[in-house]
Short mmCIF file of C-alpha atoms and ligand atoms in Angstrom, two decimals:
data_model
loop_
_atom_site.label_atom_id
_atom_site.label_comp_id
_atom_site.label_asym_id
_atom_site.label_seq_id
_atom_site.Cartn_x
_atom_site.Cartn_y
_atom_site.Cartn_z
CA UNK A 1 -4.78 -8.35 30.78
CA UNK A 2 -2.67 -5.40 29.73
CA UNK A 3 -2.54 -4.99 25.91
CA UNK A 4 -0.72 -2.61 23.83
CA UNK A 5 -1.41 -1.94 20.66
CA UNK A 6 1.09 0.06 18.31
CA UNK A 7 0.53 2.10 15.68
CA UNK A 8 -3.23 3.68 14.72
CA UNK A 9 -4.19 2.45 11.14
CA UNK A 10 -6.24 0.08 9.54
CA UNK A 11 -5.71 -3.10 11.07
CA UNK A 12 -5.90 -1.03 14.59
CA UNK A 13 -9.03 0.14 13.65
CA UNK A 14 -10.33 -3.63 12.96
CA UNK A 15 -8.59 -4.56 16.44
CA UNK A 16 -10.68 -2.01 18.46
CA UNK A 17 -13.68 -1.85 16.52
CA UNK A 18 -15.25 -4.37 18.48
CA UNK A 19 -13.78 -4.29 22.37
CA UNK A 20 -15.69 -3.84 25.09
CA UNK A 21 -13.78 -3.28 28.70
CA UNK A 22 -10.33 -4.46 28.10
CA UNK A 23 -7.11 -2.06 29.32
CA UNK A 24 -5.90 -1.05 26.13
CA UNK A 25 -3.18 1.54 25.35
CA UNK A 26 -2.46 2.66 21.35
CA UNK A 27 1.24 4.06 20.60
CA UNK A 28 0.70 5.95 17.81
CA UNK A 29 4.12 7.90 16.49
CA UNK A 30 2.20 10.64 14.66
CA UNK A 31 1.42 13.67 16.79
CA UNK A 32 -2.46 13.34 16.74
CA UNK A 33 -5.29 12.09 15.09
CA UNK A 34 -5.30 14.85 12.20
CA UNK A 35 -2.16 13.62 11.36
CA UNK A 36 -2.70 10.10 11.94
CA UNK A 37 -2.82 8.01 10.21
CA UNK A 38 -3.76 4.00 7.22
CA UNK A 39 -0.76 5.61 5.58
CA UNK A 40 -0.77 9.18 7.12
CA UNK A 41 -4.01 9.34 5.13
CA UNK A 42 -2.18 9.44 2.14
CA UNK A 43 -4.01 6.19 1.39
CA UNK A 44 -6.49 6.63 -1.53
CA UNK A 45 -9.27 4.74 -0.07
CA UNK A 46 -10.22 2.31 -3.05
CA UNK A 47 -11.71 -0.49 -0.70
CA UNK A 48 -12.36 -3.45 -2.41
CA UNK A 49 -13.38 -7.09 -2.16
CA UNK A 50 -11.63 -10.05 -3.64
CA UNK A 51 -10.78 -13.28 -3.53
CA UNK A 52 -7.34 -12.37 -5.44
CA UNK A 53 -5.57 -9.73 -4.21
CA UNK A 54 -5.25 -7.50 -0.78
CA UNK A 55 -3.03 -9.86 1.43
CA UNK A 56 -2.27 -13.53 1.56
CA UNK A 57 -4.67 -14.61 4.35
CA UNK A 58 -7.23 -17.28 2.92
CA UNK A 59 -9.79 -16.83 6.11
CA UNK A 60 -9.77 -13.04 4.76
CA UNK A 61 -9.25 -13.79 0.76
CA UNK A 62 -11.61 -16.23 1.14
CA UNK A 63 -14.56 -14.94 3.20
CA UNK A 64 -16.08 -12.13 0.72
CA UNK A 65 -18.74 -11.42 3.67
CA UNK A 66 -16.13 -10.33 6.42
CA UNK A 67 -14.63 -7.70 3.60
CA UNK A 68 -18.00 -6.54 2.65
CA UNK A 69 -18.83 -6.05 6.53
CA UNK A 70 -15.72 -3.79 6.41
CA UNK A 71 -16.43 -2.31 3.35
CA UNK A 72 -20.09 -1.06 5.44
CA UNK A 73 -18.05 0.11 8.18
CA UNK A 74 -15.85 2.24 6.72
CA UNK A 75 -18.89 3.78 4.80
CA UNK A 76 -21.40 4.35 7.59
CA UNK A 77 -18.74 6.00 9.67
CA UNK A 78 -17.20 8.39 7.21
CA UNK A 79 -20.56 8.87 6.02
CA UNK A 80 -20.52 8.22 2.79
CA UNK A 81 -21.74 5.94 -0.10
CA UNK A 82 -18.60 5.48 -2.37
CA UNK A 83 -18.23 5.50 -6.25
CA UNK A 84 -18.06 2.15 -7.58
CA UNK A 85 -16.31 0.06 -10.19
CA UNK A 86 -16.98 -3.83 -10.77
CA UNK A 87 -14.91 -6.34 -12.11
CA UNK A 88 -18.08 -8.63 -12.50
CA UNK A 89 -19.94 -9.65 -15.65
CA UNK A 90 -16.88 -8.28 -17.79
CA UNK A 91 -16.62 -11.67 -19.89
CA UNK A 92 -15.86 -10.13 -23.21
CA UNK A 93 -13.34 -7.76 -21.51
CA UNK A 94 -11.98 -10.96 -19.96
CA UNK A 95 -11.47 -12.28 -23.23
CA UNK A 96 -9.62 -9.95 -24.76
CA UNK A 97 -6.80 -9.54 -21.84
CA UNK A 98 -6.69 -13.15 -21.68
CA UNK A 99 -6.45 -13.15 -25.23
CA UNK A 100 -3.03 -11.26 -24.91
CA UNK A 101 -1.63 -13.23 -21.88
CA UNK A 102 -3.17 -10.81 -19.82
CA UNK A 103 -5.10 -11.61 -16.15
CA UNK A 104 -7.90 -9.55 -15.27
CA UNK A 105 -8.00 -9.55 -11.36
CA UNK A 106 -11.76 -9.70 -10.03
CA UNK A 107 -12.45 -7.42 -8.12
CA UNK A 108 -15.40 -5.24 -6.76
CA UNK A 109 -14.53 -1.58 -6.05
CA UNK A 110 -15.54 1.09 -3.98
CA UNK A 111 -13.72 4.54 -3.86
CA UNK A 112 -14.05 6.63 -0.54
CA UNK A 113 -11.56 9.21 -1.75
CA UNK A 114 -8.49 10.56 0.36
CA UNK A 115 -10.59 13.10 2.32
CA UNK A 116 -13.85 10.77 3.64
CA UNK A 117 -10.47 8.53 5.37
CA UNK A 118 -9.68 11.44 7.13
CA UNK A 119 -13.48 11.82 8.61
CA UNK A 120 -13.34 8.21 8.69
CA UNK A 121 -10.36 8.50 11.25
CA UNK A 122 -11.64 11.32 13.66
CA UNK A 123 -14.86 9.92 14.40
CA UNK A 124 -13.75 6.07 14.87
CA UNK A 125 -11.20 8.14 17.42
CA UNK A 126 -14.18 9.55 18.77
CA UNK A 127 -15.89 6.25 19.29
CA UNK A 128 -12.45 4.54 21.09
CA UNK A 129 -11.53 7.37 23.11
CA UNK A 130 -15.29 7.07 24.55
CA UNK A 131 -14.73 3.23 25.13
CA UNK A 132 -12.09 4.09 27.49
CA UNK A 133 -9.36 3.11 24.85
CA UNK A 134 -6.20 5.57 25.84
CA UNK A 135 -4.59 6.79 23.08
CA UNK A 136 -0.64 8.08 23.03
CA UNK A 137 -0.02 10.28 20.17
CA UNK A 138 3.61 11.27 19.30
CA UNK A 139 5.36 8.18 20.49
CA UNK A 140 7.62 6.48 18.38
CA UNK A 141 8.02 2.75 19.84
CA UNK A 142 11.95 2.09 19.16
CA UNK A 143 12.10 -1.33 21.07
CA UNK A 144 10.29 -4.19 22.08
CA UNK A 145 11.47 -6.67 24.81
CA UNK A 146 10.13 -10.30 25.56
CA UNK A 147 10.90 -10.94 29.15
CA UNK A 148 9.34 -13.95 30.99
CA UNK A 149 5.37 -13.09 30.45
CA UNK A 150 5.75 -9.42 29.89
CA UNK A 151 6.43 -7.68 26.92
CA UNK A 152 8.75 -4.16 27.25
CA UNK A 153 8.38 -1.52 24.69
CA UNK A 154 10.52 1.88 24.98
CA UNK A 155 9.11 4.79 23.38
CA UNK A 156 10.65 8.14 22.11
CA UNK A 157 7.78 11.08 22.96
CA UNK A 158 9.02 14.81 22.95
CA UNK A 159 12.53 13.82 23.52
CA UNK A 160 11.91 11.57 26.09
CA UNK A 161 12.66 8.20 26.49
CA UNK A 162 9.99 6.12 28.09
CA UNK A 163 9.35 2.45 29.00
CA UNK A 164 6.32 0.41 29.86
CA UNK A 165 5.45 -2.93 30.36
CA UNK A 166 2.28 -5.36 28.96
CA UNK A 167 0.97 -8.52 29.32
CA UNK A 168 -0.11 -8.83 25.50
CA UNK A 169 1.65 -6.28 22.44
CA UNK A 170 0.10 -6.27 19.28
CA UNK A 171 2.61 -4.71 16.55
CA UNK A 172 0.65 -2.80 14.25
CA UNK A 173 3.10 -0.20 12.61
CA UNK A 174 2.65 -1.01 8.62
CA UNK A 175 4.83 -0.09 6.27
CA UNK A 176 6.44 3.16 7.66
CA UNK A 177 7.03 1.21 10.70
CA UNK A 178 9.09 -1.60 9.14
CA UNK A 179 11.94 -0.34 10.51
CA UNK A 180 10.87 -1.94 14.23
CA UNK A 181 9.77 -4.76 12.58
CA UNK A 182 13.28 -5.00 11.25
CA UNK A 183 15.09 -4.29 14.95
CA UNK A 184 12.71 -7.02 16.45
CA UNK A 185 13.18 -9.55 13.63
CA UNK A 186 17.39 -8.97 13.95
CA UNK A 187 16.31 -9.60 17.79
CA UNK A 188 14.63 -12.91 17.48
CA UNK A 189 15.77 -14.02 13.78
CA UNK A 190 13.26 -17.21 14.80
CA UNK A 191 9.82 -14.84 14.21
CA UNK A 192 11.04 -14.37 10.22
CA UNK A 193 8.91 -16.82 8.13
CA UNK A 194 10.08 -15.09 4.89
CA UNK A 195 11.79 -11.98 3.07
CA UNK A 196 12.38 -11.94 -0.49
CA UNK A 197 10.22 -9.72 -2.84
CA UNK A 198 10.19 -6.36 -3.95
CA UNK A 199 8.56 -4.78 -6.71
CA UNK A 200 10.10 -2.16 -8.87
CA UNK A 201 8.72 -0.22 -11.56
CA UNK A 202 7.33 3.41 -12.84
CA UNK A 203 4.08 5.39 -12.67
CA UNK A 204 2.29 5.77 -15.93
CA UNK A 205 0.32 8.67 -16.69
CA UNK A 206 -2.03 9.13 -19.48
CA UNK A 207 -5.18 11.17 -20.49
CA UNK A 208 -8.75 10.29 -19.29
CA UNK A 209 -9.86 9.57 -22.56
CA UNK A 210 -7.36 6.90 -23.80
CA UNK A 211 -9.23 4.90 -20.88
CA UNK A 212 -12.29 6.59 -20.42
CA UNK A 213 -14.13 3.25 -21.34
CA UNK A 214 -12.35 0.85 -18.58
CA UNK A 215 -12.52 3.50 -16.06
CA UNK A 216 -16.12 3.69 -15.88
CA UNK A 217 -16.60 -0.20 -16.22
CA UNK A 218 -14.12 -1.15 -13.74
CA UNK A 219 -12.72 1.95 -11.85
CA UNK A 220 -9.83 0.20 -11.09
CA UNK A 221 -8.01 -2.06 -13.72
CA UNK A 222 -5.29 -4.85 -12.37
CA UNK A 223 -4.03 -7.09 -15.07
CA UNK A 224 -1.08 -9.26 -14.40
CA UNK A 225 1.16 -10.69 -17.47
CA UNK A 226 4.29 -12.58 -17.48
CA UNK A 227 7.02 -11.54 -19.10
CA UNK A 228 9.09 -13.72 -21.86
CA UNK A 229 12.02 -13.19 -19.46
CA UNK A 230 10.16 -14.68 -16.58
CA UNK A 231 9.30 -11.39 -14.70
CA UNK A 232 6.13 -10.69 -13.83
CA UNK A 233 4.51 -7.39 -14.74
CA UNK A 234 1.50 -5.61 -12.56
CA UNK A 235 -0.94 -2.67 -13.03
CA UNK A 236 -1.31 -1.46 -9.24
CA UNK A 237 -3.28 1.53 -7.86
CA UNK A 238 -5.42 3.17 -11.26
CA UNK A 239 -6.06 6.72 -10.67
CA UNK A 240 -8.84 7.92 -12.93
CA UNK A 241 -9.13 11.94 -13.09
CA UNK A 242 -6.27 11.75 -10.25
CA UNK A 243 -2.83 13.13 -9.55
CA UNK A 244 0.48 11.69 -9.26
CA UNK A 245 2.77 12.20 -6.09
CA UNK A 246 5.66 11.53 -4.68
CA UNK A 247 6.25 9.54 -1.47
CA UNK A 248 8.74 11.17 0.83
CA UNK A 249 10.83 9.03 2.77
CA UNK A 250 13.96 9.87 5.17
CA UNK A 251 16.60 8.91 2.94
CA UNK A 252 14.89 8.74 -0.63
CA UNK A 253 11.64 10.08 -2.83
CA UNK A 254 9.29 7.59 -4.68
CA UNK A 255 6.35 7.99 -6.92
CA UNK A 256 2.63 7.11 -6.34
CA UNK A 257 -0.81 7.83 -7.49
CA UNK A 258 -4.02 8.64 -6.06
CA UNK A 259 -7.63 10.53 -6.47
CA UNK A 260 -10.11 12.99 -4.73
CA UNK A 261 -13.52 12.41 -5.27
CA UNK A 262 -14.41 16.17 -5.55
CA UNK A 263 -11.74 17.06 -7.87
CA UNK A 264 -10.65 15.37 -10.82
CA UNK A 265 -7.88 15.73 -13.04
CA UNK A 266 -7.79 15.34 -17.11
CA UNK A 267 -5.78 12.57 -16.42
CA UNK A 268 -5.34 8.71 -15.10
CA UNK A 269 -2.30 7.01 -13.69
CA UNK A 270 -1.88 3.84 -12.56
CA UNK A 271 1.55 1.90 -11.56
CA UNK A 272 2.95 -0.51 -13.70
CA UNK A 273 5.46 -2.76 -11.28
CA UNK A 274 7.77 -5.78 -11.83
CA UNK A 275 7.95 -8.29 -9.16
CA UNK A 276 12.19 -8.92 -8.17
CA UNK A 277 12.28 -12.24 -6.40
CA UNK A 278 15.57 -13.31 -4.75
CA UNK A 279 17.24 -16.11 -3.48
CA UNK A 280 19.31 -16.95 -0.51
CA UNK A 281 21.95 -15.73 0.53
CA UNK A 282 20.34 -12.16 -0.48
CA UNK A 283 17.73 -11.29 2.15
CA UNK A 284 17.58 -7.35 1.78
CA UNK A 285 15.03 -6.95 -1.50
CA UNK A 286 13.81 -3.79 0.86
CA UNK A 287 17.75 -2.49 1.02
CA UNK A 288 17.72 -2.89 -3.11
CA UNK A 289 14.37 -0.86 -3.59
CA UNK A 290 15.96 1.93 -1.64
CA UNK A 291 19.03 1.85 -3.64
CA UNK A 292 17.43 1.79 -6.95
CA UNK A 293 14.95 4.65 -5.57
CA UNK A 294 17.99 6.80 -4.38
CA UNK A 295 19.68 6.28 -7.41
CA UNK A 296 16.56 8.14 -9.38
CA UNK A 297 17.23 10.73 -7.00
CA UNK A 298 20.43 11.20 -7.03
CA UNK A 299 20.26 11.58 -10.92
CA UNK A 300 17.30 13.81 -10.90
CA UNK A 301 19.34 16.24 -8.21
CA UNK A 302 18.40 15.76 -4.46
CA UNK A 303 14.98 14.61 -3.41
CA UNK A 304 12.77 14.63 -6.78
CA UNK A 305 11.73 12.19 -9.44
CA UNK A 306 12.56 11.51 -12.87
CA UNK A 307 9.90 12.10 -15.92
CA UNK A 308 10.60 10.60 -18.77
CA UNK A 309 7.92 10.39 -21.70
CA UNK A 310 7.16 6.48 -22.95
CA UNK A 311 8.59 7.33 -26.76
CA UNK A 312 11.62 8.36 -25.00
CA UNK A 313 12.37 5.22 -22.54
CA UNK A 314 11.68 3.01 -25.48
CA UNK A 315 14.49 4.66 -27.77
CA UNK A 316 16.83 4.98 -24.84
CA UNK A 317 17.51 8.59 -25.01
CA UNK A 318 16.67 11.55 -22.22
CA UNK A 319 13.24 13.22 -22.34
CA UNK A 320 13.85 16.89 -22.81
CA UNK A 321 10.57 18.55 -23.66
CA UNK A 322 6.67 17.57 -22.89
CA UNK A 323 4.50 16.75 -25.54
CA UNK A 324 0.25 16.72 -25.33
CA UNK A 325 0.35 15.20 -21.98
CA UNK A 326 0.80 17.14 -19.10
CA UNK A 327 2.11 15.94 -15.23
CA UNK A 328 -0.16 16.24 -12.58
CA UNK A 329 3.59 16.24 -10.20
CA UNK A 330 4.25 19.41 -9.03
CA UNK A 331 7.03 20.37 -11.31
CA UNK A 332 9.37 21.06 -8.70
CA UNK A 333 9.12 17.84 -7.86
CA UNK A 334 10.54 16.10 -10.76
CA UNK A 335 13.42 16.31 -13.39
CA UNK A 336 13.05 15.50 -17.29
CA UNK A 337 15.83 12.06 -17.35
CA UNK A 338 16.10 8.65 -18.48
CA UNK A 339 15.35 6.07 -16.60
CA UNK A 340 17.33 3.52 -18.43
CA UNK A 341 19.79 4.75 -16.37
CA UNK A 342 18.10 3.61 -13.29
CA UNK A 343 16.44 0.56 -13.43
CA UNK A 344 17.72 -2.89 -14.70
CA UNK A 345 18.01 -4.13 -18.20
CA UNK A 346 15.56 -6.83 -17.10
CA UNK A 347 13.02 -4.69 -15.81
CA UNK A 348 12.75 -2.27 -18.80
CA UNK A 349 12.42 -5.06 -20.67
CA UNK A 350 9.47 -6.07 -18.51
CA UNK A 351 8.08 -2.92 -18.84
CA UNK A 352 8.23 -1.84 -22.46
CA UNK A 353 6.95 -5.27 -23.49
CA UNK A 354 3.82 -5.23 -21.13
CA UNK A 355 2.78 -1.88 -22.38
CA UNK A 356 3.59 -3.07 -26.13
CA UNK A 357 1.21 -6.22 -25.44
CA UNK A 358 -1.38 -4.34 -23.87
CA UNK A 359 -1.81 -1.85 -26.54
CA UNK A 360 -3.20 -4.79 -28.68
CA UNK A 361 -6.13 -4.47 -25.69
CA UNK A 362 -6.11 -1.08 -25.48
CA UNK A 363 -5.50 0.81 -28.31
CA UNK A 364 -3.99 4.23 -27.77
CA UNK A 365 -2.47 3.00 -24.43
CA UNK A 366 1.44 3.10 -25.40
CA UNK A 367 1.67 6.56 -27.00
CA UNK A 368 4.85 8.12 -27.10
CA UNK A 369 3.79 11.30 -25.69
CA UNK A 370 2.43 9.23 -22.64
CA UNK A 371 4.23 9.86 -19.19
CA UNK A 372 6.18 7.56 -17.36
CA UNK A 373 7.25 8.32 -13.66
CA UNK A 374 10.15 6.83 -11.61
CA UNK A 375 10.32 4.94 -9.70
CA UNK A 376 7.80 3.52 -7.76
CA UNK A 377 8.44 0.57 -5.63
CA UNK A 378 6.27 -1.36 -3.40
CA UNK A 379 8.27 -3.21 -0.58
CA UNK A 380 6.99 -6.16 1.42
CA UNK A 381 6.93 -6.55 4.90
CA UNK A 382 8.75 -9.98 6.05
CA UNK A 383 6.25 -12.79 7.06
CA UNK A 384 5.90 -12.77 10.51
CA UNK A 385 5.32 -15.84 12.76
CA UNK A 386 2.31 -14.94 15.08
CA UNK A 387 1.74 -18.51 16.70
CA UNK A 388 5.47 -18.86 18.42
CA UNK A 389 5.44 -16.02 21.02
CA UNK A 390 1.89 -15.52 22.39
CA UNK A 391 1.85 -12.36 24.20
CA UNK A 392 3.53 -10.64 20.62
CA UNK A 393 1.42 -10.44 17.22
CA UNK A 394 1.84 -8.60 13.96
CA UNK A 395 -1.32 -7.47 12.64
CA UNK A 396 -2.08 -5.82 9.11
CA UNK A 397 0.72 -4.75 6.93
CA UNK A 398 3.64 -5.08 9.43
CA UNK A 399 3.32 -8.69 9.69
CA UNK A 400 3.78 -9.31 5.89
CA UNK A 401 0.02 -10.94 5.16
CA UNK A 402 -1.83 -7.82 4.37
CA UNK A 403 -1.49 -5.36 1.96
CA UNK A 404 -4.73 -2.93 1.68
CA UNK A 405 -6.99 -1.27 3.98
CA UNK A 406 -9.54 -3.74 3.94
CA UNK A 407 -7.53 -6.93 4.40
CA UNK A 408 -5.59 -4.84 7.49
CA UNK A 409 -8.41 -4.06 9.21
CA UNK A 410 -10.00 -7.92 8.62
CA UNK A 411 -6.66 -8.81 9.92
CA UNK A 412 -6.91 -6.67 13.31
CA UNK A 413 -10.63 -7.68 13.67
CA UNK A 414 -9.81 -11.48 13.62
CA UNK A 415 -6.48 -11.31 15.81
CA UNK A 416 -9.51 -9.21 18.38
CA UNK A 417 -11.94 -12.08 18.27
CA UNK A 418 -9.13 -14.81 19.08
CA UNK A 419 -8.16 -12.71 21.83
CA UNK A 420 -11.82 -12.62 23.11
CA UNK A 421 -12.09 -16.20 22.75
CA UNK A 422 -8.83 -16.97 24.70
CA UNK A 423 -10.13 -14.49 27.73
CA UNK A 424 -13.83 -16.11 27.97
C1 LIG B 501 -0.01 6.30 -0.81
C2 LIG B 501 -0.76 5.07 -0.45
C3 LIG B 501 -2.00 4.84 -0.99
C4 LIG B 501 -2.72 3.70 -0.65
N1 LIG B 501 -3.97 3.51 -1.17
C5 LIG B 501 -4.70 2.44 -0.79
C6 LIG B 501 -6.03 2.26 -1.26
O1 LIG B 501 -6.56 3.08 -1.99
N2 LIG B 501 -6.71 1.15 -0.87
C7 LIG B 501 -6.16 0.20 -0.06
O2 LIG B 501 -6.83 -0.77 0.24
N3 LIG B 501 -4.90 0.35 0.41
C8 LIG B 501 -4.16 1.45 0.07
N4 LIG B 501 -2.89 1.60 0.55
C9 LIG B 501 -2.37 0.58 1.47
C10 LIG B 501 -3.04 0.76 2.84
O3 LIG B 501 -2.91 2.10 3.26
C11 LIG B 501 -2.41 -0.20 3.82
O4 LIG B 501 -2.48 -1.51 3.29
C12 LIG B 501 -3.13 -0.16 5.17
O5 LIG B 501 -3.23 1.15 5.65
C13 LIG B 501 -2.36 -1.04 6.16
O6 LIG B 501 -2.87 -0.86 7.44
P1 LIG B 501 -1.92 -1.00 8.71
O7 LIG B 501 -2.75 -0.73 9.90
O8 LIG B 501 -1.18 -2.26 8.63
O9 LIG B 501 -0.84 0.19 8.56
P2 LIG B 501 -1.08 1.76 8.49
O10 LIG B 501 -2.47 2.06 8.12
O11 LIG B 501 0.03 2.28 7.66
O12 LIG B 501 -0.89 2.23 10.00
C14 LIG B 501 0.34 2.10 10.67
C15 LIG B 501 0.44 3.19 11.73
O13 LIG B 501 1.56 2.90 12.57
C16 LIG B 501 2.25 4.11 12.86
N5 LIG B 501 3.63 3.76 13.19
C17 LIG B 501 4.62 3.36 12.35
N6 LIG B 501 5.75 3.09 13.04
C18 LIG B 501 5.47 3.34 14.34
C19 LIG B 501 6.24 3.25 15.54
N7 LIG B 501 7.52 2.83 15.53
N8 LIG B 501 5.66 3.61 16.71
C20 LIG B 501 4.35 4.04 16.75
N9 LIG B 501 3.58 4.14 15.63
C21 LIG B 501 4.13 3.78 14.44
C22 LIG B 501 2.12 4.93 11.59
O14 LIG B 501 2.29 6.31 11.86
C23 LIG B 501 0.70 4.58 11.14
O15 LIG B 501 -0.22 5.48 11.67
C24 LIG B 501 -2.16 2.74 0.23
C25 LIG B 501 -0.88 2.97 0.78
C26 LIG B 501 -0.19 4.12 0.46
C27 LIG B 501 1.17 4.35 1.06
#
């Protein structure tokens, strides 16, 4: 059987990590493996494992042993044993968000750091490559074709246009690569299982100290909370000692977070997001992220950000000058704004209430001087239907059931054993 697999990420890695002699070919559109790739390596590298967050599959959510497995794989190849935070045996912290309507997400943690994904990368290439695995870097897969038993894809490399055909494809493009997902979803509408979330919001920054205490208990904090106008509120992605950045799309700039583990910041930043749910006949929640993203941008000049400090977005009224907490953004990437002026009336609410509840938890946590970031969004891929068309499968992010490195590559690694089974 001839398999292609597209994209090189996480859930590739799990789908090659444990084939023998089958003819496989990996599309990747980045140029090589320095520049490849879970996320362009802009990925953190937080690994975790959890029965409550990462993805929506329950034979991944709910088999702790396959994600620690994972877990040990990324760490023995990049060579590392990772900081660690732990959700467990926090009752009394427990109490007190639950106390406040808040959720505390379990969750064990382990940080690899930006730079051990990057080792991680090369020497898992190192290991394919010698399996007989051929890699194409710098090929951008722009269609896919179902004809009879054979899949088509067309490929863009150097200016080129290429085509080849393959018995099996296995569509593994995450999020940067939603756009094919979108051109083969428009092509066969009956592969959709659903589209209808986004999550908006803004990236909080704050000094080390305010949290110093859940930092070192938990690493990484996620509390969810429900809003009194129904939304509900998220902390996604805590940074401690890290350093905010923006995320640089084609046609728009968003915010996001992340941490080195050599060096550290004074600060901590984690997002805070709000979960928009629609309803038919809207099916674009991705097409309203943009436009709420480009409208930041377009207020804060061309392809920046807007800072505005928390004192400020509560009073309504443009942040002008700093106070006692400092960005970690580059400050030529962002403009002093308001970001009233960007995101719904519903959504601020969302937002100034959650941090107004959670400073009964954390005391300290909704200073005025405290930075707020905008915007971040998080967009999901659509649900994809892997059991109508056999010879094409969405694996990791792309397909709309994962969304973290560990839960992508469980994803690829199970999709690889059903494959084995079907060719014994
Ligand atoms: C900034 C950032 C930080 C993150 N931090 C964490 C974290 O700390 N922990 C965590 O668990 N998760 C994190 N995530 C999420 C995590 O990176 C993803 O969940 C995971 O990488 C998904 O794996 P994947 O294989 O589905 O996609 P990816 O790892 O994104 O791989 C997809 C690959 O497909 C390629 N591609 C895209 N389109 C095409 C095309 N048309 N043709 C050919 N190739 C294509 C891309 O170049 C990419 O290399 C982060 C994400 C981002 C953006």
């Amino acid at each position: 059987m001839k398999i292609a697999v597209i994209g090189f990420g996480a859930a590739s890695v799990g789908f090659l990590k444990e084939v023998e002699n089958e003819n496989i070919t990996v599309f990747e559109a980045n140029k090589d493996v320095f520049s490849s790739s879970i996320s362009g390596i802009r990925a953190d590298g937080k690994l975790f494992v959890s029965s409550e967050m990462g993805g929506d599959l329950e034979e991944i959510l709910l088999n702790l042993d396959l994600q620690r497995e994972i877990i040990n794989f990324y760490c023995k190849v990049a060579d590392t044993i990772p900081e660690m935070g732990n959700h467990e045996n926090s009752l009394e912290l427990k109490k007190a968000f639950h106390r406040y309507g808040f959720k505390l997400v379990e969750a064990k943690f382990y940080h690899l750091g930006t730079e051990k994904l990057k080792i991680f990368l090369q020497s898992i290439y190192e290991t394919f490559l010698q399996k007989g695995i051929r890699f194409v870097f710098g090929a951008r897969v722009v269609d896919v074709g179902l004809e009879k038993n054979i899949v088509k894809i067309k490929y863009i490399k150097e200016g080129m246009e290429y085509t080849e055909e393959f018995d099996r494809v296995y569509i593994a493009v995450g999020r940067s690569g939603l756009k094919l997902v979108d051109l083969i979803s428009t092509k066969y509408p009956e592969l959709v299982v659903r589209n209808n979330i986004v999550d908006l919001g803004i990236r909080y920054e704050l000094p080390n100290f305010v949290v110093q205490k859940l930092n070192d208990m938990l690493y990484e904090f996620k509390i969810k909370y429900q809003a009194s106008n129904g939304l509900l509120v998220r902390t996604f992605c805590n940074n401690p000692s890290g350093y905010v950045v923006t995320e640089k799309y084609p046609s728009f700039v968003t915010v996001n977070g992340h941490s080195f583990q050599s060096k550290k910041s004074k600060n901590t930043n984690f997002a805070i997001l709000v979960t928009h749910n629609f309803t038919k006949p809207f099916n674009d929640p991705n097409g309203y992220g943009e436009y709420i993203a480009r409208l930041a941008n377009i207020l804060a000049g061309g392809r920046k950000v807007i800072l505005q400090t928390y004192g400020d977005f509560k009073m309504g009224k443009r942040t002008k000058r700093l106070w006692n907490v400092f960005p970690t953004l580059n400050s030529n990437e962002y403009i002093l704004g308001d970001l009233n002026l960007v995101l719904p009336h519903k959504t601020v609410k969302a937002i100034t209430e959650f941090l107004e509840q959670l400073e009964m938890v954390i005391p300290g946590i909704s200073n005025y001087s405290h930075l707020m970031y905008g915007i971040e969004v998080k967009f999901y891929s659509k649900k994809m239907n892997n059991d109508l068309v056999p010879n094409l499968k969405f694996i990791g992010d792309c397909s709309g059931f994962t969304r973290s490195i560990v839960h992508a590559t469980a994803h690829g690694l199970l999709e690889y054993m059903k494959l084995k089974r079907e060719l014994k």
